[in-house]
Amino acid sequence: MTAEQSQRVMRLLEGLAAGERGAISEALNLVDDRRSEEREAALRLLDGLAQRADTPGSSPHVHHRVGITGAPGAGKSSLLNALVENLHSEAASIGIIAVDPSSQRSGGALLGDRMRLSGGARESGVFLRSMAARDRLGGLADATHASAAVLSSVFDWVFIETVGVGQSECEVADLVDTLVFVAQPGAGDTLQFMKAGILELPDIFVVNKADIGPVAERTRSELQATLGLTGPGDGENWQAPVLLASAQDRQGIDALIESIAAHWDHRLARGQLAERRARGQVAFAIESLARRYGDYGLAQLGGPQAIARRLEAPREGSIFGAVLEIGQQIEAEIRGA
Ligand SMILES: Nc1nc2c(ncn2[C@@H]2O[C@H](COP(=O)(O)OP(=O)(O)OP(=O)(O)O)[C@@H](O)[C@H]2O)c(=O)[nH]1
Ligand SMILES: [Mg+2]
């Protein structure tokens, strides 16, 4: 890394510590930069953030990461808007990553207005980043993970909105502490879940658009019945609730927030948060290394499983430092071959 890049990393670390909007944007650009000369700087920045003690936040949910997933048009952005309004009125700060926001109106625009509030990000309290999944050769989870790490260094809550179909859902489940699935009334989502075997992933289900009538309540019962088939909770395991809400009428929003908070408390009390995060970090690291070095590169160190075992072992320093180190070893092997 050049002296100039080192200085840039230091400057960004300071800017993030101060919650400066410009520093947040620049840091997000840096960690999403695919050029190899920027890569080391990005990993050093993330490593620096990971080593920093938690920034005290205004809410007890410091750095709580929540995924909001569901079919296109289910109302993810609308619900997120409602959640953000309620949380923000309690003075919590919120960072949002919207992956592939297709709905301009409810997605970017509403939250975008807040972003133009004066003052730093921490004062205005809400920051939205959109990311396009199109035209990416894989690597979305990797970029999302890095962006979440940046936002987590500043905000109490980090939300990640992503369209939930199959694979992307598995990815987002790895990235967050709590996964919320937004269901569309009567959309037959339940059956699709069963088929795809992803019913186990969400921690909370919410049937949105309750205002449209009995079909929402029916979908809720249907979903509840289907979930019942996966076995009752034993008190120790979290039992995913099925909530009913209307983003439009602002109904059920506080109950959703309470449920998200209860899930965090449940995990925290059982020491499961760190475990889940660690799993997500290994997934991030492997994806990041695979994208850069390919199968051949990973094979230099015994393949993805061997690298995963190495990453799962206790280590000093952050996962980002480990990725940097393993990358350098792969490069050395390739040069030596
Ligand atoms: N009736 C009703 N309509 C809603 C509600 N929430 C959202 N909608 C409408 O549903 C449509 C989709 O809402 P979005 O919030 O953009 O849904 P989304 O899941 O974010 O959509 P994508 O990001 O495109 O996948 C919009 O026309 C909203 O106005 C609700 O509670 N009730
Ligand atoms: Mg949306």
mmCIF file of C-alpha atoms and ligand atoms in Angstrom:
data_model
loop_
_atom_site.group_PDB
_atom_site.id
_atom_site.type_symbol
_atom_site.label_atom_id
_atom_site.label_comp_id
_atom_site.label_asym_id
_atom_site.label_seq_id
_atom_site.Cartn_x
_atom_site.Cartn_y
_atom_site.Cartn_z
ATOM 1 C CA MET A 1 0.000 0.000 0.000
ATOM 2 C CA THR A 2 1.371 3.427 -0.897
ATOM 3 C CA ALA A 3 1.864 6.156 1.702
ATOM 4 C CA GLU A 4 -0.959 8.028 0.049
ATOM 5 C CA GLN A 5 -3.305 5.077 0.478
ATOM 6 C CA SER A 6 -2.297 4.681 4.125
ATOM 7 C CA GLN A 7 -3.130 8.292 4.699
ATOM 8 C CA ARG A 8 -6.455 7.871 2.996
ATOM 9 C CA VAL A 9 -7.299 4.915 5.238
ATOM 10 C CA MET A 10 -6.357 6.904 8.338
ATOM 11 C CA ARG A 11 -8.431 9.847 7.193
ATOM 12 C CA LEU A 12 -11.430 7.599 6.510
ATOM 13 C CA LEU A 13 -11.135 5.924 9.915
ATOM 14 C CA GLU A 14 -11.208 9.335 11.538
ATOM 15 C CA GLY A 15 -14.093 10.500 9.390
ATOM 16 C CA LEU A 16 -16.110 7.388 10.204
ATOM 17 C CA ALA A 17 -15.412 7.786 13.897
ATOM 18 C CA ALA A 18 -16.896 11.285 13.594
ATOM 19 C CA GLY A 19 -19.860 9.952 11.621
ATOM 20 C CA GLU A 20 -19.115 12.207 8.645
ATOM 21 C CA ARG A 21 -21.399 11.596 5.711
ATOM 22 C CA GLY A 22 -18.648 12.188 3.157
ATOM 23 C CA ALA A 23 -16.372 9.669 4.841
ATOM 24 C CA ILE A 24 -19.161 7.091 4.920
ATOM 25 C CA SER A 25 -19.785 7.482 1.180
ATOM 26 C CA GLU A 26 -16.112 7.339 0.348
ATOM 27 C CA ALA A 27 -15.541 4.297 2.560
ATOM 28 C CA LEU A 28 -18.467 2.519 0.902
ATOM 29 C CA ASN A 29 -16.990 3.302 -2.518
ATOM 30 C CA LEU A 30 -13.610 2.019 -1.450
ATOM 31 C CA VAL A 31 -14.831 -1.328 -0.097
ATOM 32 C CA ASP A 32 -16.851 -1.859 -3.281
ATOM 33 C CA ASP A 33 -13.911 -1.022 -5.553
ATOM 34 C CA ARG A 34 -12.832 -4.023 -7.578
ATOM 35 C CA ARG A 35 -9.470 -2.675 -8.640
ATOM 36 C CA SER A 36 -6.619 -4.559 -7.074
ATOM 37 C CA GLU A 37 -4.675 -1.458 -6.108
ATOM 38 C CA GLU A 38 -7.636 -0.371 -3.952
ATOM 39 C CA ARG A 39 -8.214 -3.760 -2.451
ATOM 40 C CA GLU A 40 -5.517 -3.675 0.165
ATOM 41 C CA ALA A 41 -6.591 -0.216 1.294
ATOM 42 C CA ALA A 42 -10.174 -1.460 1.572
ATOM 43 C CA LEU A 43 -9.166 -4.455 3.682
ATOM 44 C CA ARG A 44 -6.962 -2.281 5.889
ATOM 45 C CA LEU A 45 -9.860 0.090 6.419
ATOM 46 C CA LEU A 46 -12.207 -2.758 7.352
ATOM 47 C CA ASP A 47 -9.544 -4.234 9.607
ATOM 48 C CA GLY A 48 -9.138 -0.855 11.305
ATOM 49 C CA LEU A 49 -12.885 -0.604 11.861
ATOM 50 C CA ALA A 50 -13.081 -4.130 13.231
ATOM 51 C CA GLN A 51 -10.379 -3.410 15.770
ATOM 52 C CA ARG A 52 -11.988 -0.298 17.033
ATOM 53 C CA ALA A 53 -14.031 -0.493 20.192
ATOM 54 C CA ASP A 54 -17.759 -0.154 19.658
ATOM 55 C CA THR A 55 -18.847 3.391 19.131
ATOM 56 C CA PRO A 56 -21.419 4.173 21.778
ATOM 57 C CA GLY A 57 -24.793 4.637 20.158
ATOM 58 C CA SER A 58 -28.029 6.157 21.267
ATOM 59 C CA SER A 59 -29.824 2.819 21.230
ATOM 60 C CA PRO A 60 -29.109 -0.461 23.004
ATOM 61 C CA HIS A 61 -29.114 -2.060 19.546
ATOM 62 C CA VAL A 62 -25.684 -0.893 18.653
ATOM 63 C CA HIS A 63 -24.828 -2.396 15.287
ATOM 64 C CA HIS A 64 -27.841 -4.692 15.098
ATOM 65 C CA ARG A 65 -27.950 -5.972 11.504
ATOM 66 C CA VAL A 66 -31.367 -6.773 10.137
ATOM 67 C CA GLY A 67 -32.141 -8.281 6.740
ATOM 68 C CA ILE A 68 -35.453 -7.441 5.085
ATOM 69 C CA THR A 69 -36.206 -9.907 2.350
ATOM 70 C CA GLY A 70 -39.226 -11.018 0.340
ATOM 71 C CA ALA A 71 -40.683 -11.167 -3.139
ATOM 72 C CA PRO A 72 -40.607 -8.103 -5.413
ATOM 73 C CA GLY A 73 -43.380 -5.691 -4.489
ATOM 74 C CA ALA A 74 -44.176 -7.315 -1.127
ATOM 75 C CA GLY A 75 -43.596 -3.963 0.540
ATOM 76 C CA LYS A 76 -40.068 -4.321 1.901
ATOM 77 C CA SER A 77 -39.111 -0.700 1.233
ATOM 78 C CA SER A 78 -42.438 0.609 2.523
ATOM 79 C CA LEU A 79 -42.078 -1.373 5.740
ATOM 80 C CA LEU A 80 -38.496 -0.259 6.061
ATOM 81 C CA ASN A 81 -39.616 3.359 5.731
ATOM 82 C CA ALA A 82 -42.117 2.830 8.517
ATOM 83 C CA LEU A 83 -39.543 1.077 10.707
ATOM 84 C CA VAL A 84 -37.032 3.831 10.134
ATOM 85 C CA GLU A 85 -39.543 6.532 11.014
ATOM 86 C CA ASN A 86 -40.396 4.856 14.298
ATOM 87 C CA LEU A 87 -36.816 4.063 15.231
ATOM 88 C CA HIS A 88 -35.646 7.492 14.220
ATOM 89 C CA SER A 89 -38.240 9.147 16.402
ATOM 90 C CA GLU A 90 -36.599 7.280 19.276
ATOM 91 C CA ALA A 91 -33.305 8.889 18.289
ATOM 92 C CA ALA A 92 -31.730 5.700 16.990
ATOM 93 C CA SER A 93 -29.414 6.054 14.007
ATOM 94 C CA ILE A 94 -29.955 3.856 10.988
ATOM 95 C CA GLY A 95 -27.874 2.791 7.996
ATOM 96 C CA ILE A 96 -29.589 1.044 5.090
ATOM 97 C CA ILE A 97 -28.267 -1.015 2.215
ATOM 98 C CA ALA A 98 -30.813 -1.569 -0.537
ATOM 99 C CA VAL A 99 -29.689 -4.280 -2.913
ATOM 100 C CA ASP A 100 -31.232 -3.788 -6.334
ATOM 101 C CA PRO A 101 -33.902 -1.295 -5.396
ATOM 102 C CA SER A 102 -36.351 -1.560 -8.248
ATOM 103 C CA SER A 103 -38.972 0.725 -6.820
ATOM 104 C CA GLN A 104 -37.749 4.298 -7.111
ATOM 105 C CA ARG A 105 -40.687 5.807 -5.352
ATOM 106 C CA SER A 106 -40.802 3.974 -2.075
ATOM 107 C CA GLY A 107 -37.199 2.828 -2.114
ATOM 108 C CA GLY A 108 -34.765 5.624 -2.657
ATOM 109 C CA ALA A 109 -36.987 8.638 -2.747
ATOM 110 C CA LEU A 110 -38.592 8.746 0.675
ATOM 111 C CA LEU A 111 -35.441 7.918 2.539
ATOM 112 C CA GLY A 112 -33.493 10.061 0.119
ATOM 113 C CA ASP A 113 -35.336 13.114 1.357
ATOM 114 C CA ARG A 114 -34.100 12.453 4.839
ATOM 115 C CA MET A 115 -30.588 12.117 3.602
ATOM 116 C CA ARG A 116 -30.642 15.689 2.434
ATOM 117 C CA LEU A 117 -31.179 16.878 5.973
ATOM 118 C CA SER A 118 -28.333 19.087 7.000
ATOM 119 C CA GLY A 119 -25.600 18.015 9.342
ATOM 120 C CA GLY A 120 -23.554 14.850 9.540
ATOM 121 C CA ALA A 121 -25.016 11.425 9.035
ATOM 122 C CA ARG A 122 -25.057 10.856 12.739
ATOM 123 C CA GLU A 123 -27.140 13.947 13.367
ATOM 124 C CA SER A 124 -29.670 13.328 10.633
ATOM 125 C CA GLY A 125 -29.479 9.718 11.719
ATOM 126 C CA VAL A 126 -30.355 7.943 8.492
ATOM 127 C CA PHE A 127 -28.125 6.901 5.630
ATOM 128 C CA LEU A 128 -29.153 4.935 2.549
ATOM 129 C CA ARG A 129 -26.872 3.155 0.128
ATOM 130 C CA SER A 130 -28.170 1.433 -2.982
ATOM 131 C CA MET A 131 -26.288 -1.409 -4.598
ATOM 132 C CA ALA A 132 -27.014 -2.977 -7.949
ATOM 133 C CA ALA A 133 -26.713 -6.744 -8.185
ATOM 134 C CA ARG A 134 -26.899 -6.683 -11.967
ATOM 135 C CA ASP A 135 -23.696 -6.873 -13.934
ATOM 136 C CA ARG A 136 -21.839 -8.290 -11.005
ATOM 137 C CA LEU A 137 -19.991 -11.515 -11.521
ATOM 138 C CA GLY A 138 -20.974 -12.884 -8.165
ATOM 139 C CA GLY A 139 -19.516 -11.117 -5.197
ATOM 140 C CA LEU A 140 -22.673 -9.498 -3.961
ATOM 141 C CA ALA A 141 -22.516 -11.036 -0.499
ATOM 142 C CA ASP A 142 -18.915 -9.975 -0.270
ATOM 143 C CA ALA A 143 -19.667 -6.343 -1.170
ATOM 144 C CA THR A 144 -22.753 -6.285 1.055
ATOM 145 C CA HIS A 145 -20.810 -7.673 3.988
ATOM 146 C CA ALA A 146 -18.119 -5.033 3.590
ATOM 147 C CA SER A 147 -20.703 -2.245 3.278
ATOM 148 C CA ALA A 148 -22.533 -3.527 6.353
ATOM 149 C CA ALA A 149 -19.256 -3.456 8.264
ATOM 150 C CA VAL A 150 -18.741 0.191 7.314
ATOM 151 C CA LEU A 151 -22.281 1.219 8.252
ATOM 152 C CA SER A 152 -22.121 -0.802 11.466
ATOM 153 C CA SER A 153 -19.199 1.314 12.586
ATOM 154 C CA VAL A 154 -21.434 4.380 12.565
ATOM 155 C CA PHE A 155 -25.065 3.410 13.074
ATOM 156 C CA ASP A 156 -27.084 1.685 15.788
ATOM 157 C CA TRP A 157 -29.116 -0.267 13.272
ATOM 158 C CA VAL A 158 -28.123 -1.535 9.842
ATOM 159 C CA PHE A 159 -30.861 -2.778 7.537
ATOM 160 C CA ILE A 160 -30.223 -4.704 4.348
ATOM 161 C CA GLU A 161 -33.114 -4.887 1.889
ATOM 162 C CA THR A 162 -32.856 -7.587 -0.716
ATOM 163 C CA VAL A 163 -35.266 -9.465 -2.955
ATOM 164 C CA GLY A 164 -35.556 -12.881 -1.438
ATOM 165 C CA VAL A 165 -35.387 -15.660 -3.899
ATOM 166 C CA GLY A 166 -33.328 -18.739 -3.290
ATOM 167 C CA GLN A 167 -29.686 -18.056 -3.227
ATOM 168 C CA SER A 168 -29.624 -14.394 -2.414
ATOM 169 C CA GLU A 169 -31.630 -15.201 0.672
ATOM 170 C CA CYS A 170 -29.097 -17.712 1.894
ATOM 171 C CA GLU A 171 -26.508 -15.044 1.429
ATOM 172 C CA VAL A 172 -28.344 -12.363 3.343
ATOM 173 C CA ALA A 173 -29.152 -14.825 6.117
ATOM 174 C CA ASP A 174 -25.418 -15.184 6.639
ATOM 175 C CA LEU A 175 -24.900 -11.455 6.834
ATOM 176 C CA VAL A 176 -27.429 -10.392 9.429
ATOM 177 C CA ASP A 177 -28.306 -10.956 13.071
ATOM 178 C CA THR A 178 -32.023 -11.044 12.342
ATOM 179 C CA LEU A 179 -33.719 -11.969 9.071
ATOM 180 C CA VAL A 180 -37.231 -10.654 8.423
ATOM 181 C CA PHE A 181 -39.270 -12.114 5.595
ATOM 182 C CA VAL A 182 -42.000 -9.891 4.162
ATOM 183 C CA ALA A 183 -44.801 -11.946 2.679
ATOM 184 C CA GLN A 184 -47.334 -10.754 0.157
ATOM 185 C CA PRO A 185 -50.942 -11.666 1.037
ATOM 186 C CA GLY A 186 -52.230 -14.558 -1.043
ATOM 187 C CA ALA A 187 -49.103 -14.839 -3.101
ATOM 188 C CA GLY A 188 -48.609 -18.527 -2.425
ATOM 189 C CA ASP A 189 -45.240 -17.746 -0.905
ATOM 190 C CA THR A 190 -45.724 -20.515 1.602
ATOM 191 C CA LEU A 191 -45.650 -23.240 -0.980
ATOM 192 C CA GLN A 192 -42.650 -21.751 -2.664
ATOM 193 C CA PHE A 193 -40.777 -21.767 0.626
ATOM 194 C CA MET A 194 -41.594 -25.361 1.236
ATOM 195 C CA LYS A 195 -40.244 -26.271 -2.158
ATOM 196 C CA ALA A 196 -37.121 -24.229 -1.837
ATOM 197 C CA GLY A 197 -36.550 -25.435 1.721
ATOM 198 C CA ILE A 198 -35.915 -21.926 2.983
ATOM 199 C CA LEU A 199 -38.632 -21.804 5.597
ATOM 200 C CA GLU A 200 -36.012 -22.246 8.304
ATOM 201 C CA LEU A 201 -34.032 -19.150 7.376
ATOM 202 C CA PRO A 202 -36.204 -16.217 8.442
ATOM 203 C CA ASP A 203 -36.346 -15.314 12.124
ATOM 204 C CA ILE A 204 -39.518 -13.284 11.708
ATOM 205 C CA PHE A 205 -42.287 -13.436 9.117
ATOM 206 C CA VAL A 206 -44.483 -10.457 8.464
ATOM 207 C CA VAL A 207 -47.496 -10.491 6.203
ATOM 208 C CA ASN A 208 -47.699 -6.938 4.921
ATOM 209 C CA LYS A 209 -50.671 -5.096 3.369
ATOM 210 C CA ALA A 210 -53.020 -6.181 6.152
ATOM 211 C CA ASP A 211 -55.193 -3.253 5.035
ATOM 212 C CA ILE A 212 -56.358 -5.105 1.936
ATOM 213 C CA GLY A 213 -58.561 -7.400 3.997
ATOM 214 C CA PRO A 214 -59.095 -11.014 5.083
ATOM 215 C CA VAL A 215 -56.687 -12.468 2.534
ATOM 216 C CA ALA A 216 -53.796 -11.142 4.636
ATOM 217 C CA GLU A 217 -55.108 -12.850 7.763
ATOM 218 C CA ARG A 218 -55.589 -16.079 5.775
ATOM 219 C CA THR A 219 -52.032 -15.936 4.498
ATOM 220 C CA ARG A 220 -50.854 -15.443 8.044
ATOM 221 C CA SER A 221 -52.727 -18.538 9.310
ATOM 222 C CA GLU A 222 -51.464 -20.538 6.373
ATOM 223 C CA LEU A 223 -47.898 -19.532 7.052
ATOM 224 C CA GLN A 224 -48.289 -20.250 10.744
ATOM 225 C CA ALA A 225 -49.680 -23.703 10.019
ATOM 226 C CA THR A 226 -46.821 -24.466 7.660
ATOM 227 C CA LEU A 227 -44.276 -23.303 10.192
ATOM 228 C CA GLY A 228 -45.934 -25.485 12.816
ATOM 229 C CA LEU A 229 -44.953 -28.439 10.667
ATOM 230 C CA THR A 230 -41.295 -27.665 11.167
ATOM 231 C CA GLY A 231 -41.708 -28.436 14.875
ATOM 232 C CA PRO A 232 -42.501 -26.330 17.925
ATOM 233 C CA GLY A 233 -39.895 -24.273 19.698
ATOM 234 C CA ASP A 234 -38.538 -25.730 22.907
ATOM 235 C CA GLY A 235 -38.016 -22.416 24.648
ATOM 236 C CA GLU A 236 -34.337 -22.545 23.852
ATOM 237 C CA ASN A 237 -34.768 -22.294 20.097
ATOM 238 C CA TRP A 238 -36.234 -19.135 18.693
ATOM 239 C CA GLN A 239 -39.723 -19.709 17.330
ATOM 240 C CA ALA A 240 -40.232 -17.480 14.299
ATOM 241 C CA PRO A 241 -43.415 -15.441 14.774
ATOM 242 C CA VAL A 242 -45.773 -14.582 11.921
ATOM 243 C CA LEU A 243 -46.867 -10.958 12.235
ATOM 244 C CA LEU A 244 -49.430 -8.940 10.387
ATOM 245 C CA ALA A 245 -48.660 -5.370 9.341
ATOM 246 C CA SER A 246 -49.608 -2.568 7.030
ATOM 247 C CA ALA A 247 -46.846 -0.248 5.995
ATOM 248 C CA GLN A 248 -49.448 1.952 4.370
ATOM 249 C CA ASP A 249 -51.586 2.388 7.495
ATOM 250 C CA ARG A 250 -48.612 2.179 9.853
ATOM 251 C CA GLN A 251 -50.152 -0.814 11.596
ATOM 252 C CA GLY A 252 -48.066 -3.441 13.353
ATOM 253 C CA ILE A 253 -44.836 -1.483 12.975
ATOM 254 C CA ASP A 254 -44.058 -1.235 16.670
ATOM 255 C CA ALA A 255 -44.847 -4.928 17.122
ATOM 256 C CA LEU A 256 -42.368 -5.698 14.348
ATOM 257 C CA ILE A 257 -39.703 -3.587 16.029
ATOM 258 C CA GLU A 258 -40.414 -5.327 19.337
ATOM 259 C CA SER A 259 -40.074 -8.696 17.682
ATOM 260 C CA ILE A 260 -36.789 -7.747 16.027
ATOM 261 C CA ALA A 261 -35.513 -6.519 19.389
ATOM 262 C CA ALA A 262 -36.732 -9.690 21.131
ATOM 263 C CA HIS A 263 -34.852 -11.811 18.618
ATOM 264 C CA TRP A 264 -31.658 -9.866 19.309
ATOM 265 C CA ASP A 265 -32.115 -10.288 23.061
ATOM 266 C CA HIS A 266 -32.774 -14.001 22.613
ATOM 267 C CA ARG A 267 -29.585 -14.462 20.595
ATOM 268 C CA LEU A 268 -27.544 -12.202 22.829
ATOM 269 C CA ALA A 269 -28.586 -14.032 25.993
ATOM 270 C CA ARG A 270 -27.472 -17.333 24.491
ATOM 271 C CA GLY A 271 -24.217 -16.098 23.032
ATOM 272 C CA GLN A 272 -25.471 -16.893 19.542
ATOM 273 C CA LEU A 273 -24.847 -13.518 17.982
ATOM 274 C CA ALA A 274 -21.086 -13.875 17.806
ATOM 275 C CA GLU A 275 -21.408 -17.407 16.471
ATOM 276 C CA ARG A 276 -23.732 -16.339 13.684
ATOM 277 C CA ARG A 277 -21.580 -13.387 12.755
ATOM 278 C CA ALA A 278 -18.473 -15.519 12.679
ATOM 279 C CA ARG A 279 -20.169 -17.869 10.226
ATOM 280 C CA GLY A 280 -21.101 -14.974 7.977
ATOM 281 C CA GLN A 281 -17.566 -13.669 8.100
ATOM 282 C CA VAL A 282 -16.099 -16.941 6.905
ATOM 283 C CA ALA A 283 -18.585 -16.999 4.026
ATOM 284 C CA PHE A 284 -17.551 -13.448 3.191
ATOM 285 C CA ALA A 285 -13.866 -14.291 3.296
ATOM 286 C CA ILE A 286 -14.142 -17.346 1.055
ATOM 287 C CA GLU A 287 -16.252 -15.500 -1.478
ATOM 288 C CA SER A 288 -13.909 -12.574 -1.498
ATOM 289 C CA LEU A 289 -10.845 -14.775 -2.005
ATOM 290 C CA ALA A 290 -12.562 -16.941 -4.621
ATOM 291 C CA ARG A 291 -13.605 -13.923 -6.632
ATOM 292 C CA ARG A 292 -10.113 -12.570 -6.681
ATOM 293 C CA TYR A 293 -8.016 -15.691 -7.064
ATOM 294 C CA GLY A 294 -10.407 -18.245 -8.551
ATOM 295 C CA ASP A 295 -10.396 -21.995 -7.935
ATOM 296 C CA TYR A 296 -6.771 -22.206 -8.925
ATOM 297 C CA GLY A 297 -5.760 -19.637 -6.356
ATOM 298 C CA LEU A 298 -7.725 -21.277 -3.539
ATOM 299 C CA ALA A 299 -6.247 -24.653 -4.485
ATOM 300 C CA GLN A 300 -2.785 -23.239 -3.727
ATOM 301 C CA LEU A 301 -3.719 -23.316 -0.047
ATOM 302 C CA GLY A 302 -5.619 -26.604 -0.117
ATOM 303 C CA GLY A 303 -8.979 -25.410 -1.469
ATOM 304 C CA PRO A 304 -11.949 -23.545 0.033
ATOM 305 C CA GLN A 305 -12.590 -26.036 2.825
ATOM 306 C CA ALA A 306 -9.039 -25.914 4.089
ATOM 307 C CA ILE A 307 -9.140 -22.121 3.988
ATOM 308 C CA ALA A 308 -12.485 -22.088 5.789
ATOM 309 C CA ARG A 309 -11.054 -24.292 8.558
ATOM 310 C CA ARG A 310 -8.164 -21.921 8.875
ATOM 311 C CA LEU A 311 -10.503 -18.953 9.112
ATOM 312 C CA GLU A 312 -12.661 -20.700 11.697
ATOM 313 C CA ALA A 313 -9.679 -21.305 13.958
ATOM 314 C CA PRO A 314 -9.073 -18.738 16.694
ATOM 315 C CA ARG A 315 -7.020 -15.879 15.354
ATOM 316 C CA GLU A 316 -5.605 -12.578 16.402
ATOM 317 C CA GLY A 317 -6.995 -9.595 14.561
ATOM 318 C CA SER A 318 -9.997 -9.284 12.302
ATOM 319 C CA ILE A 319 -11.249 -11.435 9.456
ATOM 320 C CA PHE A 320 -10.257 -8.673 7.048
ATOM 321 C CA GLY A 321 -6.658 -8.874 8.150
ATOM 322 C CA ALA A 322 -6.836 -12.644 7.679
ATOM 323 C CA VAL A 323 -8.192 -12.244 4.139
ATOM 324 C CA LEU A 324 -5.334 -9.908 3.312
ATOM 325 C CA GLU A 325 -2.779 -12.327 4.712
ATOM 326 C CA ILE A 326 -4.214 -15.383 2.980
ATOM 327 C CA GLY A 327 -4.378 -13.438 -0.287
ATOM 328 C CA GLN A 328 -0.717 -12.554 0.015
ATOM 329 C CA GLN A 329 0.142 -16.205 0.611
ATOM 330 C CA ILE A 330 -1.834 -17.270 -2.436
ATOM 331 C CA GLU A 331 -0.015 -14.681 -4.518
ATOM 332 C CA ALA A 332 3.329 -15.927 -3.227
ATOM 333 C CA GLU A 333 2.396 -19.537 -4.102
ATOM 334 C CA ILE A 334 1.315 -18.519 -7.592
ATOM 335 C CA ARG A 335 4.537 -16.600 -8.133
ATOM 336 C CA GLY A 336 6.562 -19.539 -6.883
ATOM 337 C CA ALA A 337 4.713 -22.110 -8.991
HETATM 338 N N1 LIG B 1 -52.194 -1.689 0.307
HETATM 339 C C1 LIG B 1 -50.930 -1.656 0.659
HETATM 340 N N2 LIG B 1 -49.993 -1.472 -0.279
HETATM 341 C C2 LIG B 1 -48.714 -1.444 0.108
HETATM 342 C C3 LIG B 1 -48.328 -1.617 1.465
HETATM 343 N N3 LIG B 1 -46.990 -1.566 1.533
HETATM 344 C C4 LIG B 1 -46.535 -1.371 0.291
HETATM 345 N N4 LIG B 1 -47.569 -1.297 -0.582
HETATM 346 C C5 LIG B 1 -47.495 -1.056 -2.026
HETATM 347 O O1 LIG B 1 -46.847 -2.165 -2.638
HETATM 348 C C6 LIG B 1 -46.018 -1.718 -3.693
HETATM 349 C C7 LIG B 1 -44.618 -2.217 -3.500
HETATM 350 O O2 LIG B 1 -44.091 -1.637 -2.325
HETATM 351 P P1 LIG B 1 -42.532 -1.581 -2.056
HETATM 352 O O3 LIG B 1 -42.354 -1.110 -0.675
HETATM 353 O O4 LIG B 1 -41.828 -0.857 -3.127
HETATM 354 O O5 LIG B 1 -42.183 -3.119 -2.167
HETATM 355 P P2 LIG B 1 -40.745 -3.805 -2.224
HETATM 356 O O6 LIG B 1 -40.903 -5.148 -1.627
HETATM 357 O O7 LIG B 1 -39.724 -2.923 -1.624
HETATM 358 O O8 LIG B 1 -40.524 -3.909 -3.775
HETATM 359 P P3 LIG B 1 -39.152 -4.156 -4.554
HETATM 360 O O9 LIG B 1 -38.077 -3.385 -3.857
HETATM 361 O O10 LIG B 1 -39.452 -3.652 -5.923
HETATM 362 O O11 LIG B 1 -38.909 -5.620 -4.532
HETATM 363 C C8 LIG B 1 -46.127 -0.210 -3.721
HETATM 364 O O12 LIG B 1 -47.056 0.159 -4.683
HETATM 365 C C9 LIG B 1 -46.619 0.138 -2.338
HETATM 366 O O13 LIG B 1 -47.361 1.330 -2.300
HETATM 367 C C10 LIG B 1 -49.367 -1.799 2.439
HETATM 368 O O14 LIG B 1 -49.154 -1.945 3.645
HETATM 369 N N5 LIG B 1 -50.653 -1.826 1.972
HETATM 370 MG MG MG B 2 -37.893 -2.162 -2.387
#
